[in-house]
């Protein structure tokens, strides 16, 4: 317990568990020239305010269960350019390959199918050195905290971009995203209390959500000890075209002679209320997260392209792809690609195309290895029309086809239920999620910042 306590006191608080606050502000900082020493002084002082994993666990218990307004939640992340600006030597900078070169480099190399950088939000096209995440249940005190912090930074850093996010909820209070689907149900779980909660809400017979700390923790070369850890963070602004998705849902429903909710589930892999499509053909099933696709090997129930099946195939890679590996080994490899998602929504759900700011998801995820986790999931699973079998199409929610793709671009994606059609039947899914920019960051250990 001593070792874990040390680890949790030194680890930032959003990694093992989401901060859970209703409102969030993300400030993207570009350090001003010639401010290395003042910035180091600022970081040393500021780091005392960072919410540790230890504090976050205690606060989750205290504030969220007792419904008392909590303290602001604060985390601080550095990009590779930020480490370089602060004059860290190469061996002192976390060395994961995609982090070293930055997200813009992966976009230029067309690794992730992203739109060209010139189409990103102008602020995200800038060189970004750091990201500040500030969250609070109380919006007024959140904005006060943000103002206080930006005032102290004024001479040393410019806020080149800002995002204001929040937890979107349906009428029942469930956490959803702008397309209306419940989100955040399936996550790798790290903490004892989260695992216990999952155990009591269903059994683990089909899907074990537990994950080792090695899934998200990466050594921090600058911490106070050999056992100092941080984590790599992927940040992507993903705009959602809600009207286009609803239109496509209607078209697909007409084509198949099914209702719209089922058509939507054929894209997501779950109904809007979270019911997994592989277990039920209508919403209302209280199945939680205890399922895999072992009884749906031919994807007659849940298409292979469905978003949740693409991003967590739950054993498909071992069953379908004959790589010579044993099923258990394949499952282990597959589970190593998981990510800890920490997204929040932005903007008002746009049902009319009338808001100019748009709406979407501020996608954040933590991992130990960018290449093997987020990048692999996006490029080798979601974007690949031949995963998990040949010609199943890209992920209709997040699949990306590369630069030049626009709102009118469509590509065929197979769907099929044996009683209605066969797998060769296709439907033109469009692009409803538009990547508007992002960056890779590292969440340094708190001790590396207080002693910078
Ligand atoms: C699950 C929506 C982007 C990876 C889900 C779920 C929804 C959803 C509704 C089901 C709830 C749950 O299982 O927790 C969206 C939307 C996105 C988006 C609307 C974009 C606007 C992404 C991206 C990735 C991703 C960019 C990674 C490349 C996952 C994973 C799961 C998931 C790993 C869990 C699947 C499982 O374990 O069964 N998403 N998502 N999502 N999503 Fe996304």
Short mmCIF file of C-alpha atoms and ligand atoms in Angstrom, two decimals:
data_model
loop_
_atom_site.label_atom_id
_atom_site.label_comp_id
_atom_site.label_asym_id
_atom_site.label_seq_id
_atom_site.Cartn_x
_atom_site.Cartn_y
_atom_site.Cartn_z
CA UNK A 1 0.00 0.00 0.00
CA UNK A 2 2.89 2.39 0.72
CA UNK A 3 4.19 2.13 -2.84
CA UNK A 4 0.77 2.70 -4.32
CA UNK A 5 0.12 5.69 -2.10
CA UNK A 6 3.43 7.24 -3.24
CA UNK A 7 2.51 6.55 -6.85
CA UNK A 8 -0.97 8.04 -6.55
CA UNK A 9 0.29 11.16 -4.78
CA UNK A 10 2.70 11.79 -7.65
CA UNK A 11 0.39 10.89 -10.56
CA UNK A 12 -1.99 13.41 -12.13
CA UNK A 13 -5.64 12.79 -11.39
CA UNK A 14 -7.40 12.22 -14.73
CA UNK A 15 -5.46 9.14 -15.79
CA UNK A 16 -6.74 6.23 -13.75
CA UNK A 17 -10.20 7.72 -13.41
CA UNK A 18 -12.13 10.55 -15.09
CA UNK A 19 -12.39 13.75 -13.04
CA UNK A 20 -16.17 13.60 -13.41
CA UNK A 21 -16.74 17.37 -13.09
CA UNK A 22 -19.59 18.84 -15.17
CA UNK A 23 -17.63 21.71 -16.76
CA UNK A 24 -14.12 21.82 -18.19
CA UNK A 25 -11.87 24.43 -19.76
CA UNK A 26 -8.88 23.43 -21.89
CA UNK A 27 -6.24 26.13 -22.40
CA UNK A 28 -3.62 25.53 -25.09
CA UNK A 29 -0.48 27.46 -24.24
CA UNK A 30 2.34 28.71 -26.38
CA UNK A 31 5.23 29.95 -24.27
CA UNK A 32 6.55 33.40 -25.19
CA UNK A 33 10.18 33.77 -26.31
CA UNK A 34 12.83 34.15 -23.63
CA UNK A 35 10.72 33.14 -20.64
CA UNK A 36 12.33 29.83 -19.69
CA UNK A 37 13.29 30.73 -16.11
CA UNK A 38 10.10 32.63 -15.21
CA UNK A 39 8.06 29.75 -16.66
CA UNK A 40 9.95 27.21 -14.61
CA UNK A 41 9.28 29.31 -11.50
CA UNK A 42 5.62 29.47 -12.47
CA UNK A 43 5.37 25.70 -13.09
CA UNK A 44 7.08 24.87 -9.76
CA UNK A 45 4.54 26.97 -7.90
CA UNK A 46 1.53 26.05 -10.02
CA UNK A 47 2.19 22.31 -9.73
CA UNK A 48 1.17 22.51 -6.06
CA UNK A 49 -2.40 23.02 -7.30
CA UNK A 50 -2.45 19.96 -9.56
CA UNK A 51 -5.01 17.38 -8.54
CA UNK A 52 -3.22 14.09 -7.90
CA UNK A 53 -4.73 10.66 -8.49
CA UNK A 54 -4.76 10.28 -4.71
CA UNK A 55 -6.70 13.51 -4.18
CA UNK A 56 -9.04 12.71 -7.08
CA UNK A 57 -9.93 9.34 -5.56
CA UNK A 58 -10.68 10.95 -2.21
CA UNK A 59 -12.71 13.74 -3.80
CA UNK A 60 -14.67 11.35 -6.01
CA UNK A 61 -15.77 9.65 -2.80
CA UNK A 62 -16.48 12.83 -0.89
CA UNK A 63 -17.95 15.25 -3.40
CA UNK A 64 -19.63 13.02 -5.90
CA UNK A 65 -21.31 10.60 -3.54
CA UNK A 66 -22.39 13.32 -1.12
CA UNK A 67 -23.22 15.79 -3.88
CA UNK A 68 -21.20 18.58 -2.31
CA UNK A 69 -19.70 21.08 -4.76
CA UNK A 70 -16.10 20.05 -5.17
CA UNK A 71 -12.81 21.89 -5.54
CA UNK A 72 -11.55 22.77 -8.99
CA UNK A 73 -9.76 19.93 -10.70
CA UNK A 74 -6.46 20.96 -12.31
CA UNK A 75 -4.09 19.01 -14.55
CA UNK A 76 -1.10 20.20 -16.60
CA UNK A 77 0.34 18.54 -19.71
CA UNK A 78 3.40 19.26 -21.84
CA UNK A 79 3.93 18.62 -25.53
CA UNK A 80 7.31 17.62 -26.89
CA UNK A 81 7.81 21.20 -28.11
CA UNK A 82 7.03 22.33 -24.56
CA UNK A 83 9.76 20.10 -23.08
CA UNK A 84 12.19 21.39 -25.67
CA UNK A 85 11.28 25.01 -24.97
CA UNK A 86 11.93 24.39 -21.27
CA UNK A 87 15.40 23.14 -22.23
CA UNK A 88 15.08 19.56 -21.15
CA UNK A 89 17.87 17.48 -22.64
CA UNK A 90 16.78 14.82 -25.17
CA UNK A 91 17.16 11.92 -22.69
CA UNK A 92 14.97 13.80 -20.18
CA UNK A 93 12.03 14.04 -22.59
CA UNK A 94 9.50 11.19 -22.63
CA UNK A 95 10.47 9.25 -25.71
CA UNK A 96 7.40 7.62 -27.25
CA UNK A 97 7.87 8.03 -31.01
CA UNK A 98 4.60 9.78 -32.03
CA UNK A 99 5.01 12.15 -29.05
CA UNK A 100 8.50 13.12 -30.20
CA UNK A 101 7.27 14.25 -33.59
CA UNK A 102 3.83 15.56 -32.62
CA UNK A 103 0.37 14.97 -34.05
CA UNK A 104 0.86 17.37 -36.96
CA UNK A 105 3.59 15.07 -38.22
CA UNK A 106 1.25 12.05 -38.17
CA UNK A 107 -1.34 14.14 -40.00
CA UNK A 108 1.16 15.18 -42.66
CA UNK A 109 2.22 11.57 -43.10
CA UNK A 110 -1.48 10.64 -43.38
CA UNK A 111 -1.14 8.05 -40.66
CA UNK A 112 -4.52 8.74 -39.10
CA UNK A 113 -6.55 9.78 -42.15
CA UNK A 114 -6.84 13.33 -40.79
CA UNK A 115 -7.89 16.37 -42.80
CA UNK A 116 -5.00 18.65 -43.76
CA UNK A 117 -3.71 20.99 -41.03
CA UNK A 118 -4.89 24.08 -42.94
CA UNK A 119 -8.45 22.89 -42.21
CA UNK A 120 -7.90 22.68 -38.44
CA UNK A 121 -9.01 25.33 -35.96
CA UNK A 122 -6.51 28.18 -36.42
CA UNK A 123 -5.40 28.03 -32.78
CA UNK A 124 -4.67 24.32 -33.01
CA UNK A 125 -2.54 24.90 -36.10
CA UNK A 126 -0.11 26.83 -33.87
CA UNK A 127 2.83 25.26 -32.09
CA UNK A 128 1.46 24.21 -28.71
CA UNK A 129 3.70 23.83 -25.66
CA UNK A 130 1.30 22.93 -22.90
CA UNK A 131 -2.30 22.14 -22.13
CA UNK A 132 -4.05 23.20 -18.95
CA UNK A 133 -7.17 21.27 -17.96
CA UNK A 134 -9.35 22.96 -15.36
CA UNK A 135 -12.68 21.46 -14.34
CA UNK A 136 -15.37 22.23 -11.81
CA UNK A 137 -19.02 21.38 -11.16
CA UNK A 138 -19.68 25.07 -10.62
CA UNK A 139 -19.33 27.06 -13.83
CA UNK A 140 -18.90 30.44 -12.12
CA UNK A 141 -16.05 29.28 -9.92
CA UNK A 142 -14.51 27.47 -12.89
CA UNK A 143 -14.37 30.69 -14.90
CA UNK A 144 -12.91 32.53 -11.90
CA UNK A 145 -10.18 29.92 -11.56
CA UNK A 146 -9.42 30.14 -15.29
CA UNK A 147 -9.15 33.94 -15.06
CA UNK A 148 -6.87 33.76 -12.05
CA UNK A 149 -4.56 31.32 -13.79
CA UNK A 150 -4.41 33.17 -17.11
CA UNK A 151 -3.60 36.40 -15.25
CA UNK A 152 -0.54 34.80 -13.64
CA UNK A 153 0.61 33.52 -17.05
CA UNK A 154 0.02 36.68 -19.05
CA UNK A 155 3.65 37.76 -19.50
CA UNK A 156 5.02 34.28 -20.15
CA UNK A 157 2.54 32.43 -22.31
CA UNK A 158 -0.16 33.05 -24.82
CA UNK A 159 -3.41 31.10 -24.81
CA UNK A 160 -3.45 30.24 -28.53
CA UNK A 161 -6.60 28.14 -28.27
CA UNK A 162 -9.32 27.47 -25.74
CA UNK A 163 -12.09 24.88 -25.54
CA UNK A 164 -14.99 24.91 -23.09
CA UNK A 165 -16.38 21.43 -22.55
CA UNK A 166 -19.09 19.88 -20.44
CA UNK A 167 -20.76 16.57 -19.66
CA UNK A 168 -23.77 16.34 -21.97
CA UNK A 169 -26.75 14.59 -20.37
CA UNK A 170 -30.07 13.22 -21.60
CA UNK A 171 -33.39 13.79 -19.76
CA UNK A 172 -32.61 10.86 -17.48
CA UNK A 173 -29.29 12.37 -16.51
CA UNK A 174 -27.18 9.79 -18.36
CA UNK A 175 -23.89 10.97 -19.80
CA UNK A 176 -24.33 11.05 -23.59
CA UNK A 177 -22.60 12.50 -26.64
CA UNK A 178 -24.20 14.76 -29.30
CA UNK A 179 -25.54 11.90 -31.46
CA UNK A 180 -27.56 10.97 -28.37
CA UNK A 181 -25.84 7.71 -27.36
CA UNK A 182 -24.86 7.00 -23.77
CA UNK A 183 -21.08 7.25 -23.55
CA UNK A 184 -18.38 6.21 -21.14
CA UNK A 185 -19.88 2.83 -20.17
CA UNK A 186 -17.02 0.68 -21.33
CA UNK A 187 -13.67 1.68 -19.91
CA UNK A 188 -10.62 -0.18 -18.71
CA UNK A 189 -10.86 -0.02 -14.92
CA UNK A 190 -7.86 0.50 -12.67
CA UNK A 191 -9.08 1.37 -9.21
CA UNK A 192 -10.39 -1.03 -6.63
CA UNK A 193 -13.59 0.96 -6.10
CA UNK A 194 -14.37 1.11 -9.85
CA UNK A 195 -13.74 -2.61 -10.22
CA UNK A 196 -15.93 -3.33 -7.21
CA UNK A 197 -18.71 -1.18 -8.67
CA UNK A 198 -18.49 -3.03 -11.99
CA UNK A 199 -18.61 -6.35 -10.17
CA UNK A 200 -21.74 -5.47 -8.27
CA UNK A 201 -23.55 -4.12 -11.34
CA UNK A 202 -23.13 -7.32 -13.35
CA UNK A 203 -20.88 -10.32 -13.46
CA UNK A 204 -17.61 -10.55 -15.31
CA UNK A 205 -18.51 -13.69 -17.22
CA UNK A 206 -18.16 -12.27 -20.75
CA UNK A 207 -16.02 -9.19 -20.44
CA UNK A 208 -13.51 -8.33 -17.80
CA UNK A 209 -13.01 -4.55 -17.70
CA UNK A 210 -10.00 -4.70 -15.38
CA UNK A 211 -6.74 -3.39 -16.78
CA UNK A 212 -3.17 -3.38 -15.50
CA UNK A 213 -1.59 -0.02 -14.66
CA UNK A 214 0.90 -0.71 -17.45
CA UNK A 215 -1.90 0.06 -19.93
CA UNK A 216 -1.71 3.76 -19.06
CA UNK A 217 1.46 4.46 -17.08
CA UNK A 218 4.70 5.49 -18.74
CA UNK A 219 7.96 6.20 -16.89
CA UNK A 220 8.64 9.86 -16.24
CA UNK A 221 12.40 10.43 -16.65
CA UNK A 222 12.27 13.53 -14.42
CA UNK A 223 10.31 12.36 -11.39
CA UNK A 224 11.62 12.13 -7.86
CA UNK A 225 12.34 8.42 -8.09
CA UNK A 226 12.74 5.48 -10.44
CA UNK A 227 9.07 4.85 -9.84
CA UNK A 228 7.72 8.16 -11.07
CA UNK A 229 5.11 7.84 -13.77
CA UNK A 230 3.12 9.88 -16.19
CA UNK A 231 0.93 9.01 -19.15
CA UNK A 232 0.62 9.97 -22.80
CA UNK A 233 -2.47 11.99 -23.68
CA UNK A 234 -4.12 12.21 -27.09
CA UNK A 235 -6.22 15.34 -27.61
CA UNK A 236 -8.51 15.65 -30.67
CA UNK A 237 -11.29 18.11 -31.36
CA UNK A 238 -13.96 16.08 -33.20
CA UNK A 239 -16.86 18.03 -34.63
CA UNK A 240 -20.08 16.04 -34.99
CA UNK A 241 -22.54 16.67 -37.82
CA UNK A 242 -25.69 15.65 -35.98
CA UNK A 243 -28.15 16.42 -38.78
CA UNK A 244 -26.23 14.35 -41.31
CA UNK A 245 -26.13 11.38 -38.93
CA UNK A 246 -29.86 11.62 -38.25
CA UNK A 247 -30.55 11.82 -42.01
CA UNK A 248 -28.40 8.77 -42.67
CA UNK A 249 -30.15 6.91 -39.88
CA UNK A 250 -33.48 7.65 -41.60
CA UNK A 251 -32.18 6.55 -45.01
CA UNK A 252 -30.72 3.34 -43.64
CA UNK A 253 -33.96 2.59 -41.77
CA UNK A 254 -35.95 3.04 -44.99
CA UNK A 255 -33.56 0.92 -46.98
CA UNK A 256 -33.71 -1.93 -44.50
CA UNK A 257 -37.33 -1.51 -43.46
CA UNK A 258 -36.36 -1.16 -39.81
CA UNK A 259 -36.87 1.59 -37.27
CA UNK A 260 -34.43 4.47 -36.88
CA UNK A 261 -33.15 3.38 -33.49
CA UNK A 262 -32.03 0.03 -34.90
CA UNK A 263 -30.43 1.80 -37.87
CA UNK A 264 -28.46 3.96 -35.44
CA UNK A 265 -27.41 0.93 -33.46
CA UNK A 266 -26.11 -0.70 -36.65
CA UNK A 267 -23.61 2.17 -36.81
CA UNK A 268 -22.70 2.43 -33.13
CA UNK A 269 -23.04 -1.19 -32.02
CA UNK A 270 -25.20 -0.12 -29.09
CA UNK A 271 -28.62 1.51 -28.95
CA UNK A 272 -28.84 5.06 -27.63
CA UNK A 273 -29.58 3.72 -24.15
CA UNK A 274 -26.43 1.58 -24.27
CA UNK A 275 -28.07 -1.78 -24.95
CA UNK A 276 -25.49 -3.81 -26.95
CA UNK A 277 -26.78 -4.74 -30.39
CA UNK A 278 -25.16 -8.14 -30.22
CA UNK A 279 -27.50 -9.06 -27.36
CA UNK A 280 -30.78 -7.39 -28.33
CA UNK A 281 -32.54 -6.02 -31.40
CA UNK A 282 -34.28 -3.25 -29.50
CA UNK A 283 -33.31 -0.84 -26.73
CA UNK A 284 -34.30 -1.31 -23.13
CA UNK A 285 -31.99 -4.19 -22.24
CA UNK A 286 -30.08 -3.67 -19.04
CA UNK A 287 -26.94 -5.50 -20.13
CA UNK A 288 -24.31 -3.01 -19.11
CA UNK A 289 -20.93 -4.06 -20.27
CA UNK A 290 -20.98 -7.81 -19.80
CA UNK A 291 -20.81 -9.05 -23.38
CA UNK A 292 -18.50 -10.11 -26.15
CA UNK A 293 -19.08 -11.17 -29.75
CA UNK A 294 -18.49 -14.91 -29.32
CA UNK A 295 -22.09 -15.71 -30.21
CA UNK A 296 -22.10 -13.32 -33.13
CA UNK A 297 -19.05 -14.52 -35.03
CA UNK A 298 -20.57 -13.83 -38.43
CA UNK A 299 -21.71 -10.36 -37.31
CA UNK A 300 -25.35 -11.05 -38.14
CA UNK A 301 -26.39 -9.08 -35.08
CA UNK A 302 -23.75 -6.40 -34.63
CA UNK A 303 -21.89 -5.45 -37.83
CA UNK A 304 -18.11 -5.67 -37.73
CA UNK A 305 -17.96 -2.01 -38.70
CA UNK A 306 -20.02 -0.80 -35.71
CA UNK A 307 -18.03 1.76 -33.69
CA UNK A 308 -17.83 -0.19 -30.44
CA UNK A 309 -16.96 -3.44 -32.24
CA UNK A 310 -14.21 -1.73 -34.26
CA UNK A 311 -12.69 -0.05 -31.22
CA UNK A 312 -13.02 -3.01 -28.86
CA UNK A 313 -13.48 -6.24 -30.80
CA UNK A 314 -13.73 -8.23 -27.55
CA UNK A 315 -12.09 -11.37 -28.90
CA UNK A 316 -12.87 -11.02 -32.63
CA UNK A 317 -9.19 -10.69 -33.51
CA UNK A 318 -8.51 -14.13 -32.07
CA UNK A 319 -11.55 -15.76 -33.62
CA UNK A 320 -11.57 -14.25 -37.06
CA UNK A 321 -7.97 -13.58 -37.93
CA UNK A 322 -6.00 -16.76 -38.20
CA UNK A 323 -2.59 -15.48 -37.25
CA UNK A 324 -1.43 -18.72 -35.72
CA UNK A 325 -1.67 -17.23 -32.23
CA UNK A 326 -3.77 -18.99 -29.63
CA UNK A 327 -7.07 -17.30 -28.84
CA UNK A 328 -5.82 -16.34 -25.38
CA UNK A 329 -2.66 -14.73 -26.77
CA UNK A 330 -4.64 -12.86 -29.42
CA UNK A 331 -7.05 -11.63 -26.76
CA UNK A 332 -4.16 -10.43 -24.64
CA UNK A 333 -2.65 -8.53 -27.57
CA UNK A 334 -6.04 -7.08 -28.42
CA UNK A 335 -6.60 -5.91 -24.84
CA UNK A 336 -3.24 -4.13 -24.89
CA UNK A 337 -4.62 -1.73 -27.51
CA UNK A 338 -7.24 -0.34 -25.12
CA UNK A 339 -7.28 3.32 -24.09
CA UNK A 340 -8.66 5.24 -21.11
CA UNK A 341 -11.18 7.65 -22.67
CA UNK A 342 -11.76 10.97 -20.91
CA UNK A 343 -13.79 12.94 -23.50
CA UNK A 344 -16.23 15.78 -22.85
CA UNK A 345 -18.66 17.47 -25.24
CA UNK A 346 -18.58 21.04 -26.57
CA UNK A 347 -21.25 23.22 -28.16
CA UNK A 348 -25.02 22.95 -28.20
CA UNK A 349 -26.35 19.87 -30.00
CA UNK A 350 -26.85 21.27 -33.49
CA UNK A 351 -30.13 19.91 -34.92
CA UNK A 352 -30.59 22.78 -37.37
CA UNK A 353 -27.16 23.59 -38.76
CA UNK A 354 -27.77 27.10 -37.47
CA UNK A 355 -25.09 27.45 -34.82
CA UNK A 356 -21.83 28.73 -36.15
CA UNK A 357 -19.64 27.22 -33.47
CA UNK A 358 -20.64 23.62 -34.13
CA UNK A 359 -20.83 20.84 -31.61
CA UNK A 360 -18.79 17.77 -30.96
CA UNK A 361 -16.47 15.83 -28.74
CA UNK A 362 -13.25 16.99 -27.13
CA UNK A 363 -11.67 13.58 -27.30
CA UNK A 364 -8.99 12.82 -24.73
CA UNK A 365 -7.46 9.46 -24.00
CA UNK A 366 -4.56 8.22 -21.89
CA UNK A 367 -2.20 5.39 -22.69
CA UNK A 368 1.30 4.04 -22.13
CA UNK A 369 2.17 3.86 -25.83
CA UNK A 370 0.60 6.14 -28.46
CA UNK A 371 1.60 3.98 -31.38
CA UNK A 372 0.19 0.76 -30.00
CA UNK A 373 -2.94 2.24 -28.50
CA UNK A 374 -4.77 5.31 -29.90
CA UNK A 375 -2.93 5.38 -33.23
CA UNK A 376 -3.37 1.68 -33.76
CA UNK A 377 -7.06 1.82 -32.85
CA UNK A 378 -7.73 4.74 -35.22
CA UNK A 379 -5.55 3.62 -38.13
CA UNK A 380 -5.55 -0.18 -38.08
CA UNK A 381 -9.06 -0.74 -36.76
CA UNK A 382 -11.41 2.22 -37.29
CA UNK A 383 -10.01 3.47 -40.62
CA UNK A 384 -9.35 0.03 -42.09
CA UNK A 385 -12.15 -1.31 -44.23
CA UNK A 386 -10.62 -4.77 -43.94
CA UNK A 387 -10.79 -5.01 -40.17
CA UNK A 388 -11.93 -7.38 -38.69
CA UNK A 389 -12.71 -9.22 -41.91
CA UNK A 390 -12.25 -8.23 -45.56
CA UNK A 391 -14.47 -5.50 -46.86
CA UNK A 392 -16.50 -4.73 -43.74
CA UNK A 393 -15.99 -1.00 -44.21
CA UNK A 394 -14.60 1.74 -42.02
CA UNK A 395 -16.05 2.73 -38.67
CA UNK A 396 -19.09 4.88 -39.64
CA UNK A 397 -18.63 7.08 -36.56
CA UNK A 398 -14.90 7.83 -36.52
CA UNK A 399 -13.47 6.26 -39.68
CA UNK A 400 -11.37 8.74 -41.65
CA UNK A 401 -10.38 8.56 -45.29
CA UNK A 402 -7.57 11.09 -45.40
CA UNK A 403 -6.97 14.61 -46.61
CA UNK A 404 -9.43 16.03 -49.04
CA UNK A 405 -12.32 14.17 -47.45
CA UNK A 406 -15.25 16.54 -47.14
CA UNK A 407 -18.83 16.54 -45.97
CA UNK A 408 -20.02 15.13 -49.28
CA UNK A 409 -17.61 12.26 -49.44
CA UNK A 410 -19.19 8.88 -48.86
CA UNK A 411 -17.94 5.37 -48.98
CA UNK A 412 -19.76 2.08 -48.99
CA UNK A 413 -19.92 0.09 -45.80
CA UNK A 414 -21.31 -3.39 -45.65
CA UNK A 415 -24.11 -4.20 -43.24
CA UNK A 416 -26.20 -7.22 -42.97
CA UNK A 417 -28.55 -9.37 -41.05
CA UNK A 418 -29.07 -12.77 -42.62
CA UNK A 419 -32.84 -12.53 -42.64
CA UNK A 420 -32.77 -9.16 -44.42
CA UNK A 421 -29.78 -9.26 -46.68
CA UNK A 422 -26.25 -10.53 -46.89
CA UNK A 423 -22.89 -9.06 -46.01
CA UNK A 424 -22.30 -7.85 -49.55
CA UNK A 425 -25.16 -5.36 -49.31
CA UNK A 426 -23.80 -1.87 -48.82
CA UNK A 427 -24.87 1.50 -47.56
CA UNK A 428 -23.10 4.79 -48.18
CA UNK A 429 -22.16 6.14 -44.81
CA UNK A 430 -20.94 9.73 -44.91
CA UNK A 431 -18.47 11.62 -42.80
CA UNK A 432 -20.20 12.93 -39.72
CA UNK A 433 -17.20 13.48 -37.48
CA UNK A 434 -14.63 16.03 -38.57
CA UNK A 435 -11.27 16.22 -36.91
CA UNK A 436 -10.47 19.88 -36.19
CA UNK A 437 -7.01 19.54 -34.72
CA UNK A 438 -5.15 18.11 -31.77
CA UNK A 439 -1.84 17.22 -30.21
CA UNK A 440 -0.04 14.56 -28.22
CA UNK A 441 0.90 15.49 -24.66
CA UNK A 442 2.59 13.91 -21.67
CA UNK A 443 1.09 14.15 -18.21
CA UNK A 444 4.26 14.55 -16.14
CA UNK A 445 4.53 13.24 -12.60
CA UNK A 446 3.74 16.02 -10.13
CA UNK A 447 7.21 15.78 -8.55
CA UNK A 448 8.85 16.44 -11.92
CA UNK A 449 6.95 19.72 -12.09
CA UNK A 450 7.43 20.87 -8.49
CA UNK A 451 11.17 20.33 -8.95
CA UNK A 452 11.49 21.55 -12.52
C1 LIG B 1 -17.31 3.65 -27.17
C2 LIG B 1 -19.18 7.55 -29.34
C3 LIG B 1 -14.73 8.83 -30.82
C4 LIG B 1 -12.96 4.73 -29.01
C5 LIG B 1 -18.20 4.61 -27.61
C6 LIG B 1 -19.61 4.64 -27.30
C7 LIG B 1 -20.12 5.74 -27.90
C8 LIG B 1 -19.04 6.41 -28.59
C9 LIG B 1 -21.57 6.20 -27.86
C10 LIG B 1 -20.40 3.60 -26.49
C11 LIG B 1 -20.29 3.84 -25.02
C12 LIG B 1 -19.21 3.07 -24.33
O1 LIG B 1 -18.93 1.92 -24.72
O2 LIG B 1 -18.61 3.61 -23.41
C13 LIG B 1 -18.13 8.23 -29.95
C14 LIG B 1 -18.27 9.43 -30.72
C15 LIG B 1 -17.03 9.80 -31.13
C16 LIG B 1 -16.10 8.80 -30.62
C17 LIG B 1 -19.60 10.13 -31.01
C18 LIG B 1 -16.58 10.98 -31.94
C19 LIG B 1 -17.23 12.11 -32.02
C20 LIG B 1 -13.88 7.81 -30.51
C21 LIG B 1 -12.48 7.75 -30.89
C22 LIG B 1 -11.98 6.57 -30.40
C23 LIG B 1 -13.07 5.91 -29.69
C24 LIG B 1 -11.72 8.82 -31.69
C25 LIG B 1 -10.59 6.01 -30.53
C26 LIG B 1 -9.93 5.98 -31.66
C27 LIG B 1 -13.98 4.12 -28.32
C28 LIG B 1 -13.80 2.93 -27.50
C29 LIG B 1 -15.05 2.60 -26.99
C30 LIG B 1 -15.98 3.62 -27.48
C31 LIG B 1 -12.50 2.18 -27.24
C32 LIG B 1 -15.40 1.43 -26.06
C33 LIG B 1 -15.81 0.22 -26.85
C34 LIG B 1 -16.04 -0.97 -25.94
O3 LIG B 1 -15.24 -1.16 -25.02
O4 LIG B 1 -16.99 -1.71 -26.16
N1 LIG B 1 -17.87 5.69 -28.40
N2 LIG B 1 -16.81 7.87 -29.92
N3 LIG B 1 -14.20 6.67 -29.79
N4 LIG B 1 -15.30 4.50 -28.28
FE1 LIG B 1 -16.06 6.15 -29.17
#
